[in-house]
mmCIF file of C-alpha atoms in Angstrom:
data_model
loop_
_atom_site.group_PDB
_atom_site.id
_atom_site.type_symbol
_atom_site.label_atom_id
_atom_site.label_comp_id
_atom_site.label_asym_id
_atom_site.label_seq_id
_atom_site.Cartn_x
_atom_site.Cartn_y
_atom_site.Cartn_z
ATOM 1 C CA MET A 1 71.305 -148.825 76.679
ATOM 2 C CA SER A 2 72.724 -145.847 77.569
ATOM 3 C CA ILE A 3 73.589 -143.921 80.441
ATOM 4 C CA SER A 4 70.255 -144.164 81.279
ATOM 5 C CA GLY A 5 68.122 -147.139 83.653
ATOM 6 C CA LYS A 6 72.585 -147.940 84.005
ATOM 7 C CA VAL A 7 73.081 -149.256 87.829
ATOM 8 C CA VAL A 8 77.240 -148.177 88.820
ATOM 9 C CA ILE A 9 79.090 -148.469 91.002
ATOM 10 C CA ILE A 10 81.770 -145.956 91.841
ATOM 11 C CA THR A 11 84.699 -145.771 94.923
ATOM 12 C CA GLY A 12 86.393 -142.929 96.244
ATOM 13 C CA ALA A 13 82.812 -141.245 95.936
ATOM 14 C CA SER A 14 83.002 -138.958 98.590
ATOM 15 C CA SER A 15 84.470 -136.251 96.925
ATOM 16 C CA GLY A 16 86.091 -135.138 94.254
ATOM 17 C CA ILE A 17 85.959 -137.244 90.958
ATOM 18 C CA GLY A 18 84.251 -140.126 92.611
ATOM 19 C CA ARG A 19 81.696 -137.519 94.096
ATOM 20 C CA ALA A 20 81.684 -135.290 90.296
ATOM 21 C CA THR A 21 80.953 -138.786 88.605
ATOM 22 C CA ALA A 22 78.224 -139.465 90.682
ATOM 23 C CA ILE A 23 76.234 -136.482 90.135
ATOM 24 C CA LEU A 24 76.565 -136.489 86.719
ATOM 25 C CA LEU A 25 75.769 -140.458 86.051
ATOM 26 C CA ALA A 26 72.638 -140.134 88.116
ATOM 27 C CA GLU A 27 71.377 -136.523 86.535
ATOM 28 C CA ALA A 28 71.756 -138.837 83.075
ATOM 29 C CA GLY A 29 69.531 -141.418 84.494
ATOM 30 C CA ALA A 30 71.834 -144.065 86.398
ATOM 31 C CA THR A 31 71.445 -145.492 89.591
ATOM 32 C CA VAL A 32 74.891 -144.774 91.467
ATOM 33 C CA VAL A 33 76.180 -147.130 94.057
ATOM 34 C CA LEU A 34 78.713 -145.351 96.330
ATOM 35 C CA GLY A 35 81.556 -146.626 98.068
ATOM 36 C CA ALA A 36 84.135 -144.545 99.889
ATOM 37 C CA ARG A 37 85.144 -144.804 103.500
ATOM 38 C CA ARG A 38 83.838 -141.601 105.249
ATOM 39 C CA GLU A 39 79.568 -142.880 105.437
ATOM 40 C CA ASP A 40 78.561 -139.164 106.523
ATOM 41 C CA ALA A 41 80.076 -137.741 103.587
ATOM 42 C CA LEU A 42 78.471 -140.531 101.216
ATOM 43 C CA ALA A 43 74.863 -140.101 102.611
ATOM 44 C CA SER A 44 75.131 -136.279 102.042
ATOM 45 C CA ILE A 45 75.738 -137.052 98.770
ATOM 46 C CA ALA A 46 73.572 -139.836 98.217
ATOM 47 C CA ARG A 47 70.668 -137.017 99.986
ATOM 48 C CA ASP A 48 71.495 -134.614 97.269
ATOM 49 C CA ILE A 49 71.223 -136.448 94.344
ATOM 50 C CA VAL A 50 67.741 -138.180 95.487
ATOM 51 C CA ALA A 51 66.804 -134.410 96.367
ATOM 52 C CA ALA A 52 67.468 -133.712 92.736
ATOM 53 C CA GLY A 53 65.427 -136.616 91.618
ATOM 54 C CA GLY A 54 68.029 -139.443 90.864
ATOM 55 C CA ARG A 55 69.175 -142.682 92.079
ATOM 56 C CA ALA A 56 71.237 -143.233 94.539
ATOM 57 C CA ILE A 57 72.625 -145.954 96.938
ATOM 58 C CA TYR A 58 75.896 -146.251 99.299
ATOM 59 C CA LYS A 59 78.085 -148.097 101.682
ATOM 60 C CA ALA A 60 81.111 -147.391 103.657
ATOM 61 C CA THR A 61 84.262 -149.499 101.273
ATOM 62 C CA ASP A 62 87.409 -149.146 102.398
ATOM 63 C CA VAL A 63 88.688 -150.712 99.172
ATOM 64 C CA SER A 64 92.037 -152.329 100.506
ATOM 65 C CA VAL A 65 89.486 -154.742 102.359
ATOM 66 C CA ARG A 66 87.813 -157.144 99.156
ATOM 67 C CA ALA A 67 85.143 -158.068 101.502
ATOM 68 C CA ASP A 68 84.419 -154.400 101.409
ATOM 69 C CA LEU A 69 84.016 -154.559 97.355
ATOM 70 C CA GLU A 70 82.022 -157.485 97.472
ATOM 71 C CA ALA A 71 79.725 -156.477 99.693
ATOM 72 C CA LEU A 72 79.630 -153.193 97.606
ATOM 73 C CA VAL A 73 78.808 -155.936 94.629
ATOM 74 C CA GLN A 74 75.884 -157.127 96.285
ATOM 75 C CA LEU A 75 74.625 -154.446 97.413
ATOM 76 C CA ALA A 76 74.620 -153.023 93.515
ATOM 77 C CA VAL A 77 72.777 -156.426 92.902
ATOM 78 C CA ASP A 78 70.477 -156.593 95.669
ATOM 79 C CA GLU A 79 69.075 -153.186 95.331
ATOM 80 C CA ALA A 80 69.407 -152.710 91.912
ATOM 81 C CA GLY A 81 68.795 -156.184 90.231
ATOM 82 C CA ARG A 82 72.592 -156.056 88.191
ATOM 83 C CA LEU A 83 75.769 -153.956 88.114
ATOM 84 C CA ASP A 84 76.537 -152.379 84.368
ATOM 85 C CA VAL A 85 79.668 -150.666 85.082
ATOM 86 C CA ILE A 86 82.101 -150.571 88.412
ATOM 87 C CA VAL A 87 84.281 -147.083 88.664
ATOM 88 C CA ASN A 88 87.405 -148.200 90.164
ATOM 89 C CA ASN A 89 88.567 -144.462 91.446
ATOM 90 C CA ALA A 90 89.479 -144.610 94.884
ATOM 91 C CA GLY A 91 93.230 -143.681 95.102
ATOM 92 C CA ILE A 92 95.648 -141.750 97.693
ATOM 93 C CA SER A 93 98.976 -140.154 96.695
ATOM 94 C CA PRO A 94 101.256 -139.767 99.595
ATOM 95 C CA ILE A 95 104.175 -138.413 97.442
ATOM 96 C CA SER A 96 107.830 -138.398 98.622
ATOM 97 C CA ARG A 97 111.426 -138.804 97.403
ATOM 98 C CA PHE A 98 112.454 -142.563 97.554
ATOM 99 C CA ASP A 99 115.237 -141.483 99.823
ATOM 100 C CA ALA A 100 112.589 -140.346 102.226
ATOM 101 C CA LEU A 101 111.611 -143.963 103.247
ATOM 102 C CA ARG A 102 107.846 -143.054 103.612
ATOM 103 C CA VAL A 103 107.884 -147.342 103.339
ATOM 104 C CA GLU A 104 104.614 -147.141 104.615
ATOM 105 C CA ASP A 105 102.859 -144.482 102.404
ATOM 106 C CA TRP A 106 104.114 -146.985 99.475
ATOM 107 C CA ASP A 107 102.507 -149.242 101.043
ATOM 108 C CA ALA A 108 99.134 -147.799 101.268
ATOM 109 C CA MET A 109 99.712 -146.506 97.393
ATOM 110 C CA ILE A 110 99.942 -150.209 96.921
ATOM 111 C CA ASP A 111 96.473 -151.631 98.520
ATOM 112 C CA VAL A 112 94.552 -148.621 97.810
ATOM 113 C CA ASN A 113 95.332 -147.826 94.377
ATOM 114 C CA LEU A 114 96.545 -151.103 92.829
ATOM 115 C CA ARG A 115 94.956 -153.883 95.418
ATOM 116 C CA GLY A 116 91.935 -152.142 95.392
ATOM 117 C CA THR A 117 91.387 -152.046 91.559
ATOM 118 C CA LEU A 118 92.132 -155.597 92.118
ATOM 119 C CA TYR A 119 89.204 -156.258 94.126
ATOM 120 C CA GLY A 120 86.775 -153.686 92.453
ATOM 121 C CA ILE A 121 87.641 -155.998 89.360
ATOM 122 C CA ALA A 122 87.368 -159.417 91.403
ATOM 123 C CA ALA A 123 84.140 -158.340 92.793
ATOM 124 C CA ALA A 124 82.674 -157.534 89.688
ATOM 125 C CA LEU A 125 83.322 -159.852 87.259
ATOM 126 C CA PRO A 126 81.694 -163.092 88.200
ATOM 127 C CA VAL A 127 78.127 -160.679 87.916
ATOM 128 C CA PHE A 128 79.245 -158.843 84.397
ATOM 129 C CA GLN A 129 79.992 -162.830 83.825
ATOM 130 C CA ARG A 130 76.331 -163.801 84.554
ATOM 131 C CA GLN A 131 74.800 -161.506 82.734
ATOM 132 C CA GLN A 132 77.246 -161.430 79.533
ATOM 133 C CA SER A 133 77.385 -157.754 79.739
ATOM 134 C CA GLY A 134 79.768 -154.925 82.360
ATOM 135 C CA HIS A 135 82.153 -152.604 82.226
ATOM 136 C CA VAL A 136 84.901 -151.342 84.170
ATOM 137 C CA VAL A 137 86.238 -148.339 84.102
ATOM 138 C CA ASN A 138 89.749 -147.838 86.566
ATOM 139 C CA VAL A 139 91.344 -144.375 86.987
ATOM 140 C CA VAL A 140 94.542 -144.015 86.421
ATOM 141 C CA SER A 141 96.831 -141.186 86.409
ATOM 142 C CA THR A 142 99.177 -138.533 83.684
ATOM 143 C CA ALA A 143 101.335 -139.454 86.240
ATOM 144 C CA GLY A 144 102.304 -142.888 84.675
ATOM 145 C CA LEU A 145 102.975 -141.527 81.454
ATOM 146 C CA LYS A 146 105.343 -139.018 82.521
ATOM 147 C CA ILE A 147 107.302 -139.781 85.175
ATOM 148 C CA VAL A 148 108.566 -136.966 87.571
ATOM 149 C CA PRO A 149 110.566 -136.889 90.625
ATOM 150 C CA THR A 150 108.390 -137.580 93.861
ATOM 151 C CA MET A 151 105.830 -139.869 92.388
ATOM 152 C CA GLY A 152 107.910 -142.627 91.384
ATOM 153 C CA VAL A 153 105.441 -145.004 93.560
ATOM 154 C CA TYR A 154 102.232 -143.154 92.740
ATOM 155 C CA ALA A 155 102.975 -143.805 89.425
ATOM 156 C CA ALA A 156 104.021 -147.321 89.402
ATOM 157 C CA THR A 157 100.812 -147.891 90.747
ATOM 158 C CA LYS A 158 99.069 -146.483 88.301
ATOM 159 C CA ASN A 159 100.445 -147.901 85.634
ATOM 160 C CA ALA A 160 100.251 -150.987 86.719
ATOM 161 C CA VAL A 161 96.599 -150.596 87.214
ATOM 162 C CA ARG A 162 96.901 -149.085 82.897
ATOM 163 C CA THR A 163 99.074 -152.720 82.614
ATOM 164 C CA ILE A 164 96.044 -155.104 84.364
ATOM 165 C CA SER A 165 93.632 -152.870 81.921
ATOM 166 C CA GLU A 166 95.066 -153.856 78.734
ATOM 167 C CA ALA A 167 95.207 -157.090 79.648
ATOM 168 C CA LEU A 168 91.973 -157.588 81.297
ATOM 169 C CA ARG A 169 90.429 -155.704 78.032
ATOM 170 C CA GLN A 170 92.433 -158.274 75.705
ATOM 171 C CA GLU A 171 90.775 -161.463 77.803
ATOM 172 C CA SER A 172 87.971 -159.794 78.070
ATOM 173 C CA GLY A 173 85.747 -161.206 74.827
ATOM 174 C CA PRO A 174 82.775 -159.698 72.934
ATOM 175 C CA HIS A 175 80.953 -158.591 76.735
ATOM 176 C CA LEU A 176 82.892 -156.980 78.795
ATOM 177 C CA ARG A 177 84.504 -153.262 78.000
ATOM 178 C CA VAL A 178 87.594 -151.537 79.911
ATOM 179 C CA THR A 179 88.472 -147.887 79.771
ATOM 180 C CA GLU A 180 91.191 -146.461 81.326
ATOM 181 C CA VAL A 181 91.153 -142.714 81.847
ATOM 182 C CA SER A 182 93.705 -140.707 82.755
ATOM 183 C CA PRO A 183 93.432 -137.627 84.818
ATOM 184 C CA GLY A 184 95.790 -134.332 84.852
ATOM 185 C CA MET A 185 96.170 -131.985 87.274
ATOM 186 C CA ILE A 186 92.371 -132.342 88.803
ATOM 187 C CA ALA A 187 91.406 -129.871 91.790
ATOM 188 C CA THR A 188 90.373 -132.274 94.174
ATOM 189 C CA ASN A 189 92.100 -133.105 98.204
ATOM 190 C CA LEU A 190 94.175 -135.893 96.617
ATOM 191 C CA GLY A 191 97.022 -133.719 97.880
ATOM 192 C CA ASP A 192 95.755 -133.917 101.311
ATOM 193 C CA SER A 193 97.167 -137.450 102.031
ATOM 194 C CA VAL A 194 101.035 -135.764 100.835
ATOM 195 C CA SER A 195 102.715 -135.985 104.598
ATOM 196 C CA ASP A 196 105.940 -134.268 103.351
ATOM 197 C CA PRO A 197 105.315 -130.264 103.984
ATOM 198 C CA SER A 198 107.735 -129.466 101.064
ATOM 199 C CA VAL A 199 105.905 -131.556 98.502
ATOM 200 C CA ARG A 200 102.697 -131.415 99.418
ATOM 201 C CA ASP A 201 103.119 -127.317 99.220
ATOM 202 C CA ALA A 202 104.667 -127.407 95.752
ATOM 203 C CA LEU A 203 101.526 -129.799 94.853
ATOM 204 C CA ALA A 204 99.309 -127.677 96.174
ATOM 205 C CA ALA A 205 100.930 -124.807 94.170
ATOM 206 C CA ARG A 206 100.766 -126.438 90.925
ATOM 207 C CA LEU A 207 97.226 -127.331 91.901
ATOM 208 C CA GLY A 208 96.214 -123.630 92.406
ATOM 209 C CA ALA A 209 97.489 -122.360 89.427
ATOM 210 C CA ILE A 210 96.703 -125.252 86.293
ATOM 211 C CA ALA A 211 94.021 -127.310 87.916
ATOM 212 C CA ILE A 212 90.666 -127.918 86.256
ATOM 213 C CA ALA A 213 87.484 -129.235 88.049
ATOM 214 C CA PRO A 214 86.797 -133.122 88.538
ATOM 215 C CA SER A 215 83.867 -132.516 86.352
ATOM 216 C CA ALA A 216 85.973 -132.737 83.225
ATOM 217 C CA ILE A 217 86.703 -136.486 84.536
ATOM 218 C CA ALA A 218 83.251 -136.820 84.954
ATOM 219 C CA ARG A 219 82.323 -136.296 81.414
ATOM 220 C CA GLY A 220 85.247 -138.331 79.998
ATOM 221 C CA ILE A 221 83.743 -141.362 82.226
ATOM 222 C CA ALA A 222 80.634 -140.262 81.109
ATOM 223 C CA PHE A 223 81.385 -140.471 77.242
ATOM 224 C CA ALA A 224 82.820 -143.862 77.777
ATOM 225 C CA ILE A 225 80.105 -145.480 79.413
ATOM 226 C CA ASP A 226 77.350 -144.189 77.548
ATOM 227 C CA GLN A 227 78.985 -145.664 73.899
ATOM 228 C CA PRO A 228 77.005 -148.726 72.082
ATOM 229 C CA ASP A 229 77.970 -152.085 73.528
ATOM 230 C CA ASP A 230 79.632 -152.857 70.603
ATOM 231 C CA VAL A 231 82.137 -149.995 70.697
ATOM 232 C CA GLU A 232 84.537 -149.564 73.754
ATOM 233 C CA VAL A 233 87.063 -145.807 74.146
ATOM 234 C CA GLY A 234 89.817 -148.132 75.931
ATOM 235 C CA SER A 235 91.822 -145.003 77.267
ATOM 236 C CA ILE A 236 91.282 -141.733 77.568
ATOM 237 C CA VAL A 237 93.692 -138.394 78.747
ATOM 238 C CA ILE A 238 92.558 -135.930 80.451
ATOM 239 C CA ARG A 239 93.979 -132.858 81.653
ATOM 240 C CA PRO A 240 94.763 -128.728 81.445
ATOM 241 C CA THR A 241 95.286 -127.393 78.766
ATOM 242 C CA ALA A 242 98.932 -125.839 80.325
ATOM 243 C CA GLN A 243 99.817 -129.006 81.677
ATOM 244 C CA ASP A 244 103.159 -129.971 80.711
#
């Protein structure tokens, strides 16, 4: 089975990388199961996919709530009969300097970027174990590869997921594939969550100068999913050519 016929959960599917991935995989013949907090946006994307001849279902999902991810996985199984891939993509980046003491933002990044990924893994693994097949795709970041000021906590959450991905890969045996995808500067609304005006403006300027489209990441995710079952793409870094 290539992409066509697979059932794929995508979190953070209402915009950016998640939306682009949903559209691309649906065009390739997957049934996409969309999760995000904004139900109206999910409904719109699902309508567009169905109108284009694809298959999409959705459920409002807050990845910081374990029960929400369990319900999303159950929706996939109930409606499509199985689950082949979970793309843990939901993330936020209210970045700031440490001395700004935006501790609530630190907590939020831990809840969404780290706990949300763990909850997705926990929800999907029992299904994958029953099926003796499955694929976990975790969206991390180049922020964890090159540490820069203001991104300390954000990069830490992404590097924690990088560590989780490698440990899961080693534990998984021959029936579960694990892929981490590290986007660089991508033209998404991720920067909207930055509460510090000066940091937000600097990030927006940088994105405006070099950011690439979310579809670049979607193609990388699709490449990993499309490999034969005995081929695991462990790590992909996708960034603008102009990025340092």
